[in-house]
Tab-separated table of C-alpha atoms in Angstrom:
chain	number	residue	atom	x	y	z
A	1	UNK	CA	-127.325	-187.956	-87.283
A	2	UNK	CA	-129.588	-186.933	-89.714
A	3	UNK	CA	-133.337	-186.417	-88.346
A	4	UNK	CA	-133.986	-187.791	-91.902
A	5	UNK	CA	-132.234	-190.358	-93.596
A	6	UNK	CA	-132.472	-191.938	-97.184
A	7	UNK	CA	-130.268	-194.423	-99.154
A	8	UNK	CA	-129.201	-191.777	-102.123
A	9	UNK	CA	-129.101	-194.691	-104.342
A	10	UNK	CA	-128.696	-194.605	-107.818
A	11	UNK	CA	-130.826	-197.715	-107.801
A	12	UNK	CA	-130.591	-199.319	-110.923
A	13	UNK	CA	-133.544	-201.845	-111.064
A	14	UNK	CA	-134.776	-203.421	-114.816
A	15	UNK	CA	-138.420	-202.360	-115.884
A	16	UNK	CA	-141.057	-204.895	-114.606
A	17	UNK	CA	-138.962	-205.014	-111.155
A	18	UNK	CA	-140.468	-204.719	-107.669
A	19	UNK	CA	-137.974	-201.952	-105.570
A	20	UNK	CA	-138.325	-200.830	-102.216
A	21	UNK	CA	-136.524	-198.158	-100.228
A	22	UNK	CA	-136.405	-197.120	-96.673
A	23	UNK	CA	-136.358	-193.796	-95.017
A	24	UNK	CA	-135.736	-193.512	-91.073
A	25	UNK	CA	-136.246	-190.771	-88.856
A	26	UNK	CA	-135.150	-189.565	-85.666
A	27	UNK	CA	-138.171	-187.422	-83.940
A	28	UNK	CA	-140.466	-190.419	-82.142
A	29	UNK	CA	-143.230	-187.408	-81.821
A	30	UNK	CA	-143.030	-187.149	-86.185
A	31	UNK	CA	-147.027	-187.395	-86.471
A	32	UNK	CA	-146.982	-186.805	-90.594
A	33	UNK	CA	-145.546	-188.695	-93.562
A	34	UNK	CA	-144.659	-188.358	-97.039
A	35	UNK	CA	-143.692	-189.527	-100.227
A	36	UNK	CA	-142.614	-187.006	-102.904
A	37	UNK	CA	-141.346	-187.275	-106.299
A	38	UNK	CA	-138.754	-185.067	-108.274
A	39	UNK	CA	-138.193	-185.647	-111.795
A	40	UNK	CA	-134.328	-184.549	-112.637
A	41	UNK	CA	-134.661	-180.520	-112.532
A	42	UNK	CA	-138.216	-180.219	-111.423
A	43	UNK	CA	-140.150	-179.164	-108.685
A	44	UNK	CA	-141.162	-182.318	-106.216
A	45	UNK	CA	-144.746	-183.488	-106.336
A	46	UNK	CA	-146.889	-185.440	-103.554
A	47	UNK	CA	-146.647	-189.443	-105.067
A	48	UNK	CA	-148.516	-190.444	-101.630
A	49	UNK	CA	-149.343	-189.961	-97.944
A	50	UNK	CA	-148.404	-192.695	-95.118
A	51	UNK	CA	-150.698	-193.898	-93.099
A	52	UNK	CA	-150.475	-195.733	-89.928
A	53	UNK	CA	-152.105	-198.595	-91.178
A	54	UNK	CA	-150.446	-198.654	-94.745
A	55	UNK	CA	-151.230	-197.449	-97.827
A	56	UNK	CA	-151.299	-198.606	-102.019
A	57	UNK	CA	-151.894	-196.652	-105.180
A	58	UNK	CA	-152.011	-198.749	-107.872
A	59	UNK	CA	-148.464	-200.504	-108.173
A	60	UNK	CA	-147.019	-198.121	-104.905
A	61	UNK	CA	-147.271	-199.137	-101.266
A	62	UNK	CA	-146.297	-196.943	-98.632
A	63	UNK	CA	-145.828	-198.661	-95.175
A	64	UNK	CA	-144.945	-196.459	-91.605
A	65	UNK	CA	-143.189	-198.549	-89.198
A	66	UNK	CA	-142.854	-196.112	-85.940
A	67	UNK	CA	-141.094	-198.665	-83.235
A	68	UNK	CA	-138.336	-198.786	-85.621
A	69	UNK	CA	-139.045	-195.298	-86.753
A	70	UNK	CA	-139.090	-195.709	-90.591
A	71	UNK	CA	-141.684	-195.227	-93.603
A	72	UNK	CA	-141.600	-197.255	-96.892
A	73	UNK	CA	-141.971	-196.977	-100.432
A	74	UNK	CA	-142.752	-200.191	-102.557
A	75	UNK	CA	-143.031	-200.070	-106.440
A	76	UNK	CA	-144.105	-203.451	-108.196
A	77	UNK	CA	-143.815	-203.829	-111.808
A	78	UNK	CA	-141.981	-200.665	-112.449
A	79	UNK	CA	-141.440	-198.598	-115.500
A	80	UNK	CA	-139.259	-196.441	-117.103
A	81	UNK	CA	-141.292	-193.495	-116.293
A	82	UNK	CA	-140.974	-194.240	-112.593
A	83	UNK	CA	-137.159	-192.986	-113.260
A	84	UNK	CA	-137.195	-190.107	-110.858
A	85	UNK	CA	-136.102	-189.228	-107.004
A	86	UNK	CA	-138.113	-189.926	-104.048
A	87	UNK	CA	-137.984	-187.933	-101.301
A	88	UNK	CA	-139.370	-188.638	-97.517
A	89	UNK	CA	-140.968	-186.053	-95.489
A	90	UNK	CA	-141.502	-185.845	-92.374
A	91	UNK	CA	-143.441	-183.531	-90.555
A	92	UNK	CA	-142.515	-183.570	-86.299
A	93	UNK	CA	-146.027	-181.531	-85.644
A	94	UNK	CA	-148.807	-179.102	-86.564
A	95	UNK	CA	-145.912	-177.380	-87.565
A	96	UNK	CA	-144.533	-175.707	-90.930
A	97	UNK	CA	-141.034	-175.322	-89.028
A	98	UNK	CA	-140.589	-179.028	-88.608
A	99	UNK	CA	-141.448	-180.401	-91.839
A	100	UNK	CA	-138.524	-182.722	-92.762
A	101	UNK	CA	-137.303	-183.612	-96.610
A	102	UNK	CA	-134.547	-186.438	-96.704
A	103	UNK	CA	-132.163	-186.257	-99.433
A	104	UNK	CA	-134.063	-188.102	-101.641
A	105	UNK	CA	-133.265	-191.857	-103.129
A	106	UNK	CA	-132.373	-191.813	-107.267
A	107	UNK	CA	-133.958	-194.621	-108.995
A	108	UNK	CA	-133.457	-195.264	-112.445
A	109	UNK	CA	-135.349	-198.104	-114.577
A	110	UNK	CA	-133.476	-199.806	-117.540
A	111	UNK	CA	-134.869	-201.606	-120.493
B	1	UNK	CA	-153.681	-171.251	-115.209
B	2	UNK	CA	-153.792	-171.468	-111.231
B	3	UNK	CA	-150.539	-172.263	-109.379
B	4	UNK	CA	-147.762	-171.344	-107.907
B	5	UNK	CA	-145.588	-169.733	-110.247
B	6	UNK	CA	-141.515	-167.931	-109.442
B	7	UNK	CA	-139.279	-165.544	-111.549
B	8	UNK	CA	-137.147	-165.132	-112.343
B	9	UNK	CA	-136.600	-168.973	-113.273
B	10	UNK	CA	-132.703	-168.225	-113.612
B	11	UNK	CA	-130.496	-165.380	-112.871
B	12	UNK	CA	-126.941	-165.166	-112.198
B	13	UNK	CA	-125.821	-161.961	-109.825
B	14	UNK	CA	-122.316	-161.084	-108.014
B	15	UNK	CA	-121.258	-161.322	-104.402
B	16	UNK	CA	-122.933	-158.607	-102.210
B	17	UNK	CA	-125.836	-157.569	-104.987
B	18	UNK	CA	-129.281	-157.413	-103.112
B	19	UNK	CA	-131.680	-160.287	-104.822
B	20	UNK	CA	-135.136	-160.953	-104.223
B	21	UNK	CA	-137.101	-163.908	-105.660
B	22	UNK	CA	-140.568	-163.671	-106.530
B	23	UNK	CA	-143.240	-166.449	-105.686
B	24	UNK	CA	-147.052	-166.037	-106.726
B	25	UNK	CA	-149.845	-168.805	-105.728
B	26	UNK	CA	-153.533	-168.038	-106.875
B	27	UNK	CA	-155.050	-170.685	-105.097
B	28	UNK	CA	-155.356	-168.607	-101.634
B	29	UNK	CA	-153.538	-170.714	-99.479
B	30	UNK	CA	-152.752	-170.221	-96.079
B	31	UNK	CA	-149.223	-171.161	-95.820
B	32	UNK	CA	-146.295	-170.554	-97.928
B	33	UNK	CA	-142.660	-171.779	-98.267
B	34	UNK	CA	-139.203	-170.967	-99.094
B	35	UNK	CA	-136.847	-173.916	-99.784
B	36	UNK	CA	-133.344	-174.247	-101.229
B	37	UNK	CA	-132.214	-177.511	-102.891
B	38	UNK	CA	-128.157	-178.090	-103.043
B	39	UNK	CA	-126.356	-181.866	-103.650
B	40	UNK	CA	-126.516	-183.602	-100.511
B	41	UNK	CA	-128.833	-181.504	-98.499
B	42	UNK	CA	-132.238	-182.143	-100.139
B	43	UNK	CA	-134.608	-179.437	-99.700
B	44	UNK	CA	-133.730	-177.537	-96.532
B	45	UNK	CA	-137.081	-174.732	-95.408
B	46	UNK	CA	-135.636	-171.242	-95.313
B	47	UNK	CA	-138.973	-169.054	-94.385
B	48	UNK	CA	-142.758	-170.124	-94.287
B	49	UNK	CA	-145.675	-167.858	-93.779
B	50	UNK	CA	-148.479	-168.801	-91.885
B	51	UNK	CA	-150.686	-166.292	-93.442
B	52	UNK	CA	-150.144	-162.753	-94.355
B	53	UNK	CA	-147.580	-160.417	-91.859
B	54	UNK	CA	-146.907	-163.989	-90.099
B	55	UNK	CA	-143.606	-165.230	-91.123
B	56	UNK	CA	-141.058	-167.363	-89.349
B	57	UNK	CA	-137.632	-168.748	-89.378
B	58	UNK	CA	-137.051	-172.267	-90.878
B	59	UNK	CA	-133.954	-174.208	-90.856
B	60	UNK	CA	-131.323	-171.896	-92.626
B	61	UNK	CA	-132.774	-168.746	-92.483
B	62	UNK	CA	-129.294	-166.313	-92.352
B	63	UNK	CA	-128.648	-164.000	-95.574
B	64	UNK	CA	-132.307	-163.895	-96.228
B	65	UNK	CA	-135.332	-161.921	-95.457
B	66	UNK	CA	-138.994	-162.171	-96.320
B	67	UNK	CA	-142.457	-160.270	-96.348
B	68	UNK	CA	-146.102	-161.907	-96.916
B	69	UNK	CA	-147.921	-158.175	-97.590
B	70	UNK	CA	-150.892	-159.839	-99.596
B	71	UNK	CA	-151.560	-163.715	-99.709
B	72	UNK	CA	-150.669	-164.502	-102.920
B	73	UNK	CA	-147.181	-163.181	-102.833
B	74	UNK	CA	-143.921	-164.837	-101.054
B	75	UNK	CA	-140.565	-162.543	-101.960
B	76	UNK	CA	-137.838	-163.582	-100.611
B	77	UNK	CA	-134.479	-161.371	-100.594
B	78	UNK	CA	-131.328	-162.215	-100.542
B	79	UNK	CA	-129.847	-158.860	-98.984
B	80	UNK	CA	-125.781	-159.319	-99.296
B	81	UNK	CA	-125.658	-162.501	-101.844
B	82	UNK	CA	-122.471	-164.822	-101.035
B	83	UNK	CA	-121.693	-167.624	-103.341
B	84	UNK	CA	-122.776	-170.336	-100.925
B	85	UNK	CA	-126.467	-169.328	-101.758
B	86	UNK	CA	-125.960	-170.351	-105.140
B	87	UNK	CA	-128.412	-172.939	-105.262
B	88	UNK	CA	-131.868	-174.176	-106.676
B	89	UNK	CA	-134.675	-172.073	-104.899
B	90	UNK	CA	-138.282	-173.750	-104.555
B	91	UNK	CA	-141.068	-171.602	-103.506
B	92	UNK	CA	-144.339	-174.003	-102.085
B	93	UNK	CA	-147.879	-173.091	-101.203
B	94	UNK	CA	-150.358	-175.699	-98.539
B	95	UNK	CA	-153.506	-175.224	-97.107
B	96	UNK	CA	-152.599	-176.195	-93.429
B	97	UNK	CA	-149.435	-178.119	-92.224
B	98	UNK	CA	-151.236	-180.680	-89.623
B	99	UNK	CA	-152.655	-183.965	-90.294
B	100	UNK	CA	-152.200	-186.524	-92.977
B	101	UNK	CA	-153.643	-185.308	-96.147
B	102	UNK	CA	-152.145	-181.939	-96.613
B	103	UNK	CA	-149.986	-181.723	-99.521
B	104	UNK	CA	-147.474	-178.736	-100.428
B	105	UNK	CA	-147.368	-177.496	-104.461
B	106	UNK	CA	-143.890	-176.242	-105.337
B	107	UNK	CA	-143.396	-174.034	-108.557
B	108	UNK	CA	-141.023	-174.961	-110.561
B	109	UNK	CA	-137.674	-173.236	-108.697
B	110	UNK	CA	-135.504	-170.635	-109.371
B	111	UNK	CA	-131.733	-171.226	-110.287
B	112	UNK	CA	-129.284	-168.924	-108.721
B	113	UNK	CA	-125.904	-168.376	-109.190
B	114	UNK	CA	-123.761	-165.918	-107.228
B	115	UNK	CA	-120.567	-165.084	-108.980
């Protein structure tokens, strides 16, 4: 098992949609979590941080759930520009050596 | 600008040539990162530096080899290149790696291809 698991997607949602996708992990002692986006062919980019009591920015939500051992990423009325890949990270400790990227979930926002 | 910049930004080379990819931050960060990004993997940590001399093993560190002389550069080398390191190359820079609100800054990547 993966210690950090996304659905790849594509997730094909129209614009003005809510979408939400999970990302579980395996390490109960994971004290740091991430959101990242990654335009196609570009470097990733921090979209958010998740805190233990839940976060929004603007239209995104990011939840951490740790007895089931997953984080969240809500977007309400999306647009096309939120086309992109979202990637979890998770980070097990102070530590660079256990920083954790899933395999990122493609969405993709239609007309 | 300030950033975290990498060259080459392609380059194609042949089995067993010695390659070394360049990464350059100006923002004086402590820590520094070498990630590869194939289909299926994500982004999988080769190296990081803690600071300058201090560098350490990440998750597929084999073929490779790195040096943090000065803290604004992060080469990494890839000393006998096999076509299975044919991949997308992301350098990143962060100020610490604890706590909630650190954030890494990846240049834009470098795309190799071993023939």
């Amino acid at each position: 098992r993966k210690e950090v698991e996304q659905d790849p997607g594509p997730f094909n949602v129209p614009e003005g949609a809510t979408v939400a996708f999970n990302c579980t992990y395996s390490n109960s002692a994971s004290q740091s979590f991430f959101w990242y986006r990654q335009d196609c062919r570009k470097e990733p980019k921090l979209l958010m941080s998740v805190y233990s009591s839940g976060n929004e920015d603007g239209r995104f939500t990011a939840q951490l759930n740790r007895a089931s051992q997953y984080i969240s990423l809500l977007i309400r009325d999306s647009k096309l520009s939120d086309s992109a890949t979202y990637l979890c990270v998770v980070n097990g400790r102070s530590s660079a050596s256990k920083i954790i990227f899933g395999s990122g979930t493609r969405l993709s926002i239609r007309p | 600008d300030a950033g975290i910049t990498q060259s080459p930004r392609y380059k194609i080379t042949e089995t067993g040539r010695q390659v070394t990819l360049m990464c350059h931050q100006t923002w004086s960060h402590s820590y520094m990162f070498w990630y590869r990004q194939d289909l299926g993997h994500g982004l999988r940590l080769i190296y990081y530096s803690a600071a300058a001399d201090i560098t350490d093993k990440g998750e597929v560190p084999d073929g490779y080899v790195v040096s943090r002389s000065k803290t604004e550069n992060f080469p990494l080398t890839l000393e006998s290149a096999t076509r299975s390191q044919t991949s997308v190359y992301f350098c990143a820079s962060s100020e610490s790696v604890g706590g909630a609100s650190y954030e890494q800054y990846f240049g834009p990547g470098t795309r190799l291809t071993v023939t």
